[in-house]
Amino acid sequence: MKVIKFGGSSLASATQLKKVFQIVKEDSQRKVVVVSAPGKRSKADDKVTDLLIDCGTKALLNEAYQPVLVKIIARYEEMAVDLNLDLAIIDEIKRDLETLALGDKSQPDYFLDAFKASGENNNAKLIAAYFNHEGLEATYVNPMEAGLFVTDEPGNAQVLPESYERLYELRKQAGVLIVPGFFGYTKEGKLITFSRGGSDITGAILANGLQAELYENFTDVDAIYAANPNVVDKPQEIETLTYKEMRELSYAGFSVFHDEALYPAFKAGVPVQIKNTNNPHAVGTRIATTREKSPGAVVGIASSPGFSSIYIEKYLMNREIGFGRKMLEILEDAGLSYEHTPSGIDDLTVILRSNQLSESQENELLNRLKEDLHADKVVIQHNLALMMVVGEEMRCNVGTMAKASEALAEHGINIEMINQGSSEVSMMFGVQEVDEDKALKALYQAFFN
Amino acid sequence: MKVIKFGGSSLASATQLKKVFQIVKEDSQRKVVVVSAPGKRSKADDKVTDLLIDCGTKALLNEAYQPVLVKIIARYEEMAVDLNLDLAIIDEIKRDLETLALGDKSQPDYFLDAFKASGENNNAKLIAAYFNHEGLEATYVNPMEAGLFVTDEPGNAQVLPESYERLYELRKQAGVLIVPGFFGYTKEGKLITFSRGGSDITGAILANGLQAELYENFTDVDAIYAANPNVVDKPQEIETLTYKEMRELSYAGFSVFHDEALYPAFKAGVPVQIKNTNNPHAVGTRIATTREKSPGAVVGIASSPGFSSIYIEKYLMNREIGFGRKMLEILEDAGLSYEHTPSGIDDLTVILRSNQLSESQENELLNRLKEDLHADKVVIQHNLALMMVVGEEMRCNVGTMAKASEALAEHGINIEMINQGSSEVSMMFGVQEVDEDKALKALYQAFFN
């Protein structure tokens, strides 16, 4: 039994829905289908979710929301018409949206969560109707009936562990089940959405609860690439990837999907197959706990700009028990999360994401670090990019660092910082942001060409 | 004006004292001479300080200490005879030692400190007598008269800042001043010794207080070498070195002297010249705040065995504000000081000196890390060596890392860990202890041949 999830671009139009139907029909193992809200049909198009946020916000502020509501309904209607469906489904969607718009606005978070979630919810109903119209037995399943219970944190729901057992019961239902992604319910019955990557999360939770053999995640790319295709020309496709490797790559900017969203599947040992709705017979990328195939020590290279480093120097730092702890407490007090802390004998560098720091906060932080730690020197540097060279088999591979640093040196790129612990799932280099693309190309060339 | 310090091997015999006399005589700037206790005359010989510890301990335990005392006095007597000195000086030394042996034993630490310090103290008296005998005006100066005041921590005295002003007054005294190294006095008049490198500390304090132009530190090597000469064949001599570079090298095993001992001189901006008593016209190594000359990006390579790594893995670690701080608190509670903490996305490695951990402590620590941090995995690895490639100019030098990691790869040495922060005074590699010498040779070859 497989859980199969489609992203917004796979569900944006009748043409796309026809592809989705073919995909589900051709494999009887594809029992549970998790769907997103309709995405963009073209670059200039709107995502239904964005329209819903706009519409819901206007309703909250007592502004004219009707024109946006009409636009949303038109998106579903166009698909229904193109698919020759009975338009009763559109009336139902219309009523639902109008009821939501007039709902309780005393708690804006909950109001907006319910409004946003209707994108997935109504799409699931429409898709179930379409599948049945095509002669495939399909049932719309609401997450409440399914037993998908979550914490009461609007926009950031966490699944409650008891859900998993309940979800297993879905196996008993006949036919294909169409489940809207992106939300669950509290025990009190309040609808709450997940954070970003919401439909991916729903799919992963279902894959876990239903103990699926495979969680197929259909998107609009053939595979995860070994490097960003916007920078590197025709990068290799990754065939298999461990979950750990994917996390390291996602961390530094691989944006096929949000890696944490897949965690429930990973925890239950369900492998994930990334596939392309527009090219369903391409192999795609398999993500699993361990890798069967080993294409080489390095599986991918990612990079991400937007980092800053704070360099702290103090004579005899390494003799001062508690120095690092005190420094981290100052960061914690300032609500800052840091990424890495490479160190010398008398110095320590903190790497953190720059977007956490306003200018005034920055000055305050530097002063506190200097005064509370009696540091000799505190210097902040902005505009750093982190490069991650990722691969679980690097551990046993003499020469990976040599290859990487040689490649950077040959291209005249200075390494600002290096960090590699015992795990060796990844090697991290800090470079100047201006060198980021050049560095990515150089590293890709070294490991893949 | 120069402060000049001689180590034990430079003061072990009449032959050595004659060299010392020539060195002091030939430069009228050499005004303040700091002396150690007589060291070994040959490999099998005893250091007077070790004899004093033995003798003092026996006296404390009411054991027969006289035979050792006789041996100690014989050391001074032999020198006095060989130098044709009036043996009144030996009577004085004998009386001093006998009085010390009968001293107050109610506080063993203070008793032993006074006993140990007599090695330097009596040698200073003997040397002053010798210089005068040779027609060079020289005065023995006791640290108490000089105003060298310290904290009341036997074996670990810290200089009191008010000493510096008092010491400046020594400039007014005529002739050469002979000051015993290794100890000072509390405000209450108790004699307290410094920690290891004690005479180096006295010299550095005097260089600071007297605002010397130069602090000459005479030992038994021509220079500090770019790598350990016991491992690398005929390594290059380092001509100039910054204080920071020296600290990084000392940290990983360069043992010409204890780097922290020089700190008082460094703080006052007094450069230090390392020279060889047995070859005084060799240039030696200059250590200063900044380097005038730049022989290359890398000045030296050091290595040190005896490190362990603790690898901690936890899913979503990088999202958990306070994780690092909590981990460091656990180390702090256990009284452990750590060296570095390289990290990945979901993992953190702590590098620490292995000698801090007994087996039971180790198990307790691992359990606490696992339980208190809810870590998924905690693994300890022993027998690591740290390699330090040191040079302040590495910062602007593209390709240093490439060169280093290539060298290790070519020799089949796996890099267990890398740590390089923003300072770039050094690059650190963790390797298996079995690979330490091979790694040092490979790195030396890469940067110096």
Coordinates of N, CA and C in Angstrom, one line a residue, chain A residues 10 12 35 119 130 167 190 197 213 260 313 348 360 372 416 444:
Chain A
S10 N 0.7 20.1 -9.5 CA 0.1 18.9 -10.1 C -1.4 18.9 -10.1
A12 N -3.3 22.0 -10.6 CA -3.7 23.4 -10.9 C -4.7 23.5 -12.0
V35 N -3.9 15.6 -1.2 CA -3.9 16.6 -2.2 C -3.6 18.0 -1.6
G119 N -8.6 25.5 0.8 CA -8.0 25.3 -0.5 C -7.8 23.8 -0.8
Y130 N -14.3 13.8 -9.3 CA -13.7 13.5 -10.6 C -13.4 12.1 -10.8
L167 N -5.3 6.3 12.4 CA -5.1 6.4 10.9 C -5.0 5.0 10.3
K190 N -11.2 22.0 16.7 CA -10.8 23.2 16.0 C -9.8 22.8 14.9
G197 N 5.1 23.5 3.9 CA 5.2 22.1 3.6 C 4.1 21.2 4.1
E213 N 4.1 1.0 2.4 CA 5.3 0.5 1.9 C 6.2 1.7 1.4
E260 N 11.8 18.6 7.0 CA 11.2 18.2 8.3 C 9.8 17.6 8.1
E313 N 37.5 37.0 20.5 CA 38.8 36.7 20.9 C 39.1 37.0 22.3
L348 N 36.7 32.1 19.2 CA 35.5 31.4 18.9 C 34.7 32.2 17.9
S360 N 20.2 47.5 15.5 CA 20.3 47.8 16.9 C 20.5 46.6 17.8
D372 N 30.2 41.3 29.0 CA 29.9 40.1 29.9 C 31.0 39.1 29.8
E416 N 36.5 31.0 4.3 CA 36.4 31.9 5.5 C 36.4 31.0 6.7
Y444 N 31.0 21.4 -7.8 CA 30.2 20.4 -8.6 C 31.2 19.8 -9.6

